[in-house]
């Protein structure tokens, strides 16, 4: 389990042996329930308890803007900002030829089907700003632009509250190149 | 001295006592020379050895674009990126009412005089993306825009090579709001 090393594992094991039977069985039940009830949203591949995830099931979201992310946890990060009111599409990873992950391993065909079936105005490519994420964004942009849909990318630049002096050279260079009118 | 605590200071003191007389006197001379020869550039307030700093003295720089920074060290950071070919103007700090630093304490009058005397097309406000830096940028934008000069600001967003999951909420929110067409 991520974040649980040998020492933590041992501590948890002793805690289970020390706790009363009921508490430990409740934990086991909860684990079984999670695996039984949580699956992928049939539309966007976010985690969902019903047929659709919370975002897809909501009537308050703008379905004409789709934000494409690598993993469900990226949706959680974006939702916390409260800066996005559209819907999502989870790829389930990023293109990485080194690891043998190609377009067929990601939910790209499903994304193109959504774009063909519904009336989408803008696709925001919110894959990570690293090599794999940028490659994936460039690949998707080439597929989606010919459909006449606006394709945008998250802004790269200086973190808010930071200091010029501590920014790495590539980020600062990008911040200068993509400076915007005030 | 910044970065020199009591232990380092003691280590340096013993090193001086142990070194031969000539080495230590050369250090003393170098310190005197720095204070005698390095002063502020008469045009942009960067550090300079001559009347003008290296950037202002160069003939290869585009004098129609001025990048406004807080401190000379910010020029060093931007020069390392090789992403900017214009000239600079050092304010010598940032507006901070809490610390009693107002417009008259910065080289703002000198900047306005430069804008009046020379043919400037764009001013890039490269103050830090924190409260004082943003306040200073907003103040300068209000002064410069009426002169018919384009005013731009460094891009805020995700650091290059980073991960969506680890970005703070405000930076990620800013990156979504200022997403750009691909």
Coordinates of C-alpha atoms in Angstrom, one line a residue:
Chain A
X1 CA 0.0 0.0 0.0
X2 CA 1.4 3.4 -0.9
X3 CA 2.8 5.3 2.1
X4 CA 2.9 2.2 4.3
X5 CA 6.4 0.9 4.9
X6 CA 7.4 -2.2 7.0
X7 CA 7.3 -0.3 10.3
X8 CA 3.8 1.2 9.7
X9 CA 2.6 -2.2 8.4
X10 CA 3.8 -3.9 11.7
X11 CA 2.1 -1.2 13.8
X12 CA -1.2 -1.7 11.9
X13 CA -0.9 -5.5 12.3
X14 CA -0.4 -5.1 16.1
X15 CA -3.3 -2.6 16.3
X16 CA -5.6 -5.2 14.6
X17 CA -4.6 -8.0 17.0
X18 CA -5.2 -5.6 19.9
X19 CA -8.5 -4.2 18.7
X20 CA -11.8 -5.9 19.4
X21 CA -13.1 -8.3 16.8
X22 CA -16.0 -6.1 15.8
X23 CA -13.9 -3.1 14.8
X24 CA -11.6 -5.1 12.6
X25 CA -14.4 -6.9 10.9
X26 CA -16.1 -3.5 10.2
X27 CA -12.9 -2.4 8.4
X28 CA -12.9 -5.7 6.4
X29 CA -16.5 -5.1 5.4
X30 CA -15.8 -1.5 4.4
X31 CA -13.0 -2.7 2.1
X32 CA -15.2 -5.3 0.5
X33 CA -18.0 -2.6 0.0
X34 CA -15.6 -0.2 -1.7
X35 CA -14.6 -2.8 -4.2
X36 CA -18.2 -3.8 -4.8
X37 CA -19.8 -0.4 -5.1
X38 CA -17.2 2.0 -6.5
X39 CA -16.5 1.5 -10.2
X40 CA -15.8 3.8 -13.2
X41 CA -18.3 6.3 -14.5
X42 CA -19.6 5.0 -17.8
X43 CA -19.3 8.4 -19.4
X44 CA -16.0 10.0 -18.1
X45 CA -14.2 7.1 -16.2
X46 CA -14.1 9.1 -12.9
X47 CA -14.8 6.9 -9.8
X48 CA -18.5 6.6 -9.3
X49 CA -21.0 4.8 -7.0
X50 CA -23.9 4.9 -9.5
X51 CA -23.9 4.5 -13.2
X52 CA -22.5 8.1 -13.5
X53 CA -20.1 10.0 -11.3
X54 CA -21.1 13.0 -9.2
X55 CA -20.0 15.5 -11.8
X56 CA -21.6 13.8 -14.8
X57 CA -24.8 13.3 -12.8
X58 CA -25.0 16.9 -11.7
X59 CA -27.3 19.3 -13.7
X60 CA -25.2 22.3 -12.8
X61 CA -22.2 21.5 -15.0
X62 CA -21.5 23.0 -18.4
X63 CA -21.4 19.9 -20.7
X64 CA -20.0 21.9 -23.6
X65 CA -16.6 22.1 -21.9
X66 CA -14.7 18.9 -21.3
X67 CA -11.5 18.9 -19.2
X68 CA -9.2 15.9 -20.0
X69 CA -7.1 14.6 -17.1
X70 CA -4.8 11.6 -16.6
X71 CA -6.2 10.2 -13.4
X72 CA -9.4 10.5 -11.2
X73 CA -7.2 12.2 -8.5
X74 CA -6.6 15.1 -10.9
X75 CA -10.4 15.7 -10.9
X76 CA -10.3 16.0 -7.1
X77 CA -7.5 18.6 -7.3
X78 CA -9.3 20.7 -9.9
X79 CA -12.6 20.5 -8.1
X80 CA -10.9 21.9 -4.9
X81 CA -10.0 25.1 -6.9
X82 CA -13.7 25.7 -7.8
X83 CA -12.4 27.4 -10.9
X84 CA -13.9 24.9 -13.4
X85 CA -17.6 24.3 -14.1
X86 CA -17.5 22.0 -17.0
X87 CA -17.3 18.1 -17.1
X88 CA -14.3 15.8 -17.2
X89 CA -12.8 12.9 -19.1
X90 CA -10.3 10.6 -17.5
X91 CA -7.7 9.0 -19.8
X92 CA -6.4 6.5 -17.3
X93 CA -2.8 7.5 -17.8
X94 CA -0.6 9.3 -20.2
X95 CA 1.2 8.3 -23.4
X96 CA 4.6 6.8 -22.6
X97 CA 6.4 4.8 -25.3
X98 CA 9.1 3.9 -22.8
X99 CA 6.6 2.1 -20.6
X100 CA 4.7 0.7 -23.6
X101 CA 1.6 2.9 -23.0
X102 CA 0.1 3.8 -26.4
X103 CA -3.1 5.5 -27.5
X104 CA -5.1 2.2 -27.3
X105 CA -4.3 1.9 -23.6
X106 CA -6.0 5.2 -22.8
X107 CA -9.7 6.2 -23.0
X108 CA -9.1 8.2 -26.2
X109 CA -11.5 6.4 -28.5
X110 CA -14.2 7.0 -25.8
X111 CA -13.3 10.7 -25.8
X112 CA -13.6 11.0 -29.6
X113 CA -17.0 9.2 -29.4
X114 CA -18.2 11.8 -26.8
X115 CA -17.0 14.6 -29.0
X116 CA -18.9 13.1 -32.0
X117 CA -22.1 12.4 -30.0
X118 CA -22.5 15.6 -27.9
X119 CA -22.1 19.3 -28.7
X120 CA -18.7 20.3 -27.2
X121 CA -17.4 23.8 -27.6
X122 CA -14.0 23.5 -25.8
X123 CA -11.6 20.7 -24.7
X124 CA -9.2 21.7 -21.9
X125 CA -6.1 19.5 -21.9
X126 CA -5.2 19.2 -18.2
X127 CA -2.6 16.4 -18.4
X128 CA 0.4 17.0 -16.2
X129 CA 3.0 19.6 -17.4
X130 CA 5.8 16.9 -17.7
X131 CA 7.1 15.0 -20.7
X132 CA 4.3 12.3 -20.8
X133 CA 1.6 14.8 -20.2
X134 CA 2.8 17.3 -22.8
X135 CA 3.2 14.4 -25.4
X136 CA -0.4 13.3 -24.6
X137 CA -1.7 16.9 -24.9
X138 CA 0.0 17.4 -28.3
X139 CA -1.3 14.0 -29.6
X140 CA -4.9 14.8 -28.5
X141 CA -4.7 18.4 -29.9
X142 CA -3.8 17.0 -33.3
X143 CA -6.9 14.7 -33.2
X144 CA -9.4 17.2 -31.8
X145 CA -8.6 20.4 -33.6
X146 CA -9.7 19.2 -37.1
X147 CA -13.2 18.6 -35.5
X148 CA -13.6 22.4 -35.2
X149 CA -13.5 22.3 -31.4
X150 CA -11.4 24.8 -29.4
X151 CA -8.5 23.1 -27.7
X152 CA -6.8 24.8 -24.7
X153 CA -4.0 23.9 -22.3
X154 CA -3.5 24.8 -18.6
X155 CA -1.2 27.8 -18.2
X156 CA 2.5 27.2 -17.4
X157 CA 4.2 29.8 -15.3
X158 CA 5.3 30.9 -11.8
X159 CA 3.4 29.5 -8.8
X160 CA 1.2 32.1 -7.1
X161 CA 2.9 33.6 -4.0
X162 CA 6.3 32.5 -5.2
X163 CA 9.6 34.4 -5.9
X164 CA 11.3 34.9 -9.2
X165 CA 14.6 34.0 -7.7
X166 CA 13.5 30.5 -6.7
X167 CA 11.8 29.5 -10.0
X168 CA 13.7 27.0 -12.2
X169 CA 15.0 28.3 -15.5
X170 CA 12.6 26.5 -17.7
X171 CA 9.5 27.6 -15.8
X172 CA 10.7 31.2 -15.6
X173 CA 11.5 31.1 -19.4
X174 CA 8.0 29.8 -20.1
X175 CA 6.5 32.5 -17.8
X176 CA 8.3 35.2 -19.9
X177 CA 7.4 33.7 -23.2
X178 CA 3.7 33.3 -22.4
X179 CA 3.4 36.7 -20.6
X180 CA -0.1 38.2 -21.0
X181 CA -1.5 41.7 -21.4
X182 CA -2.7 43.4 -18.2
Chain B
X1 CA 26.1 38.0 6.2
X2 CA 23.3 36.0 4.7
X3 CA 23.8 32.2 4.9
X4 CA 26.7 32.6 7.5
X5 CA 25.6 31.5 11.0
X6 CA 27.8 31.5 14.2
X7 CA 29.4 28.2 13.3
X8 CA 30.4 29.1 9.8
X9 CA 31.6 32.5 11.0
X10 CA 33.8 30.8 13.5
X11 CA 35.1 28.4 10.9
X12 CA 35.9 31.4 8.6
X13 CA 37.7 33.3 11.4
X14 CA 39.9 30.3 12.2
X15 CA 40.6 29.8 8.5
X16 CA 41.8 33.5 8.3
X17 CA 44.1 33.1 11.3
X18 CA 45.5 29.9 9.8
X19 CA 46.0 31.2 6.2
X20 CA 49.1 33.1 5.2
X21 CA 49.0 36.9 5.4
X22 CA 48.9 37.5 1.6
X23 CA 45.8 35.4 0.9
X24 CA 43.8 37.2 3.6
X25 CA 44.9 40.7 2.5
X26 CA 43.9 39.8 -1.1
X27 CA 40.4 39.0 0.2
X28 CA 40.3 42.4 2.0
X29 CA 41.5 44.2 -1.1
X30 CA 38.8 42.4 -3.2
X31 CA 36.1 43.5 -0.8
X32 CA 37.3 47.1 -0.9
X33 CA 37.5 46.9 -4.8
X34 CA 33.9 45.6 -5.0
X35 CA 32.6 48.6 -3.0
X36 CA 34.7 51.0 -5.0
X37 CA 34.0 49.8 -8.5
X38 CA 30.5 48.3 -8.4
X39 CA 27.6 50.8 -8.3
X40 CA 24.2 51.2 -9.9
X41 CA 23.7 51.5 -13.7
X42 CA 22.6 55.1 -14.3
X43 CA 19.9 54.0 -16.7
X44 CA 18.3 50.8 -15.2
X45 CA 19.8 50.6 -11.6
X46 CA 21.2 47.1 -12.2
X47 CA 24.7 46.6 -10.7
X48 CA 27.3 48.0 -13.1
X49 CA 31.1 48.4 -13.2
X50 CA 31.0 51.2 -15.7
X51 CA 28.5 54.0 -16.2
X52 CA 26.1 51.5 -17.7
X53 CA 25.5 47.9 -16.8
X54 CA 26.3 45.0 -19.2
X55 CA 22.8 44.8 -20.6
X56 CA 22.3 48.6 -21.1
X57 CA 25.8 48.8 -22.7
X58 CA 25.1 45.9 -25.1
X59 CA 24.1 46.8 -28.7
X60 CA 22.3 43.5 -29.1
X61 CA 19.4 44.3 -26.8
X62 CA 15.9 45.4 -28.0
X63 CA 15.5 48.8 -26.2
X64 CA 11.8 49.0 -27.1
X65 CA 10.9 46.3 -24.5
X66 CA 11.6 47.1 -20.8
X67 CA 11.3 44.3 -18.2
X68 CA 10.6 45.8 -14.8
X69 CA 12.0 43.8 -11.8
X70 CA 12.3 44.4 -8.0
X71 CA 16.0 43.6 -7.5
X72 CA 19.2 43.2 -9.5
X73 CA 19.2 39.4 -8.6
X74 CA 16.0 39.0 -10.6
X75 CA 17.8 40.2 -13.7
X76 CA 20.4 37.4 -13.2
X77 CA 17.5 34.8 -12.9
X78 CA 15.9 36.1 -16.1
X79 CA 19.2 36.3 -18.0
X80 CA 19.8 32.6 -17.2
X81 CA 16.6 31.6 -19.1
X82 CA 17.8 33.3 -22.3
X83 CA 14.2 33.9 -23.0
X84 CA 14.3 37.7 -23.0
X85 CA 16.2 40.0 -25.3
X86 CA 15.0 43.4 -24.1
X87 CA 16.4 45.7 -21.4
X88 CA 15.6 46.0 -17.7
X89 CA 14.6 48.5 -15.1
X90 CA 15.2 47.7 -11.4
X91 CA 12.7 49.2 -8.9
X92 CA 14.8 48.5 -5.9
X93 CA 12.0 46.8 -4.0
X94 CA 8.2 46.5 -4.1
X95 CA 5.3 48.5 -2.8
X96 CA 4.6 47.5 0.8
X97 CA 2.5 49.9 2.9
X98 CA 3.0 47.6 6.0
X99 CA 6.8 48.2 5.8
X100 CA 6.3 51.8 4.9
X101 CA 7.6 51.4 1.3
X102 CA 5.7 53.7 -1.0
X103 CA 6.1 54.7 -4.7
X104 CA 8.7 57.4 -3.8
X105 CA 11.0 54.8 -2.3
X106 CA 11.2 52.9 -5.7
X107 CA 12.8 54.0 -9.0
X108 CA 9.3 54.6 -10.5
X109 CA 9.9 58.3 -11.4
X110 CA 13.0 57.2 -13.3
X111 CA 11.0 54.5 -15.2
X112 CA 8.4 57.1 -16.2
X113 CA 11.1 59.4 -17.4
X114 CA 12.7 56.6 -19.5
X115 CA 9.3 55.9 -21.1
X116 CA 8.9 59.5 -21.9
X117 CA 12.4 59.9 -23.4
X118 CA 12.7 56.7 -25.4
X119 CA 10.5 54.9 -27.8
X120 CA 9.2 51.9 -25.8
X121 CA 6.7 49.4 -27.3
X122 CA 6.1 47.1 -24.3
X123 CA 6.7 47.0 -20.6
X124 CA 6.9 43.5 -19.0
X125 CA 6.0 43.7 -15.3
X126 CA 8.2 40.9 -13.8
X127 CA 7.7 41.7 -10.1
X128 CA 7.3 38.6 -7.9
X129 CA 3.9 36.8 -8.0
X130 CA 3.3 37.5 -4.3
X131 CA 1.1 40.2 -2.6
X132 CA 3.7 43.1 -2.8
X133 CA 4.8 42.2 -6.3
X134 CA 1.2 42.0 -7.6
X135 CA 0.3 45.3 -5.9
X136 CA 3.4 47.0 -7.5
X137 CA 2.5 45.5 -10.9
X138 CA -1.1 46.8 -10.6
X139 CA 0.1 50.3 -9.6
X140 CA 2.6 50.5 -12.5
X141 CA 0.0 49.2 -15.0
X142 CA -2.3 52.0 -14.0
X143 CA 0.5 54.6 -14.6
X144 CA 1.8 53.2 -17.9
X145 CA -1.3 52.1 -19.8
X146 CA -2.5 55.7 -20.4
X147 CA 0.8 56.3 -22.2
X148 CA -0.3 54.0 -25.0
X149 CA 2.4 51.4 -24.2
X150 CA 1.5 47.7 -24.0
X151 CA 1.8 46.4 -20.5
X152 CA 2.3 42.6 -19.9
X153 CA 2.7 40.4 -16.8
X154 CA 4.7 37.1 -16.4
X155 CA 2.4 34.1 -16.7
X156 CA 1.2 32.4 -13.6
X157 CA 0.6 28.7 -13.7
X158 CA 1.9 25.2 -13.1
X159 CA 5.7 24.8 -12.9
X160 CA 7.1 22.9 -15.9
X161 CA 7.8 19.2 -15.2
X162 CA 5.4 19.2 -12.2
X163 CA 2.3 17.3 -11.3
X164 CA -1.3 18.6 -11.1
X165 CA -1.8 16.7 -7.9
X166 CA 1.0 18.6 -6.1
X167 CA 0.0 22.1 -7.2
X168 CA -1.6 24.4 -4.6
X169 CA -5.2 25.3 -5.1
X170 CA -4.6 28.9 -6.0
X171 CA -2.0 28.2 -8.6
X172 CA -4.0 25.4 -10.2
X173 CA -7.1 27.6 -10.2
X174 CA -5.0 30.4 -11.9
X175 CA -3.7 27.8 -14.5
X176 CA -7.3 26.8 -15.4
X177 CA -8.5 30.4 -15.6
X178 CA -5.6 31.5 -17.8
X179 CA -5.6 28.4 -20.0
X180 CA -4.5 29.2 -23.5
X181 CA -5.4 27.9 -27.0
X182 CA -3.1 25.2 -28.4

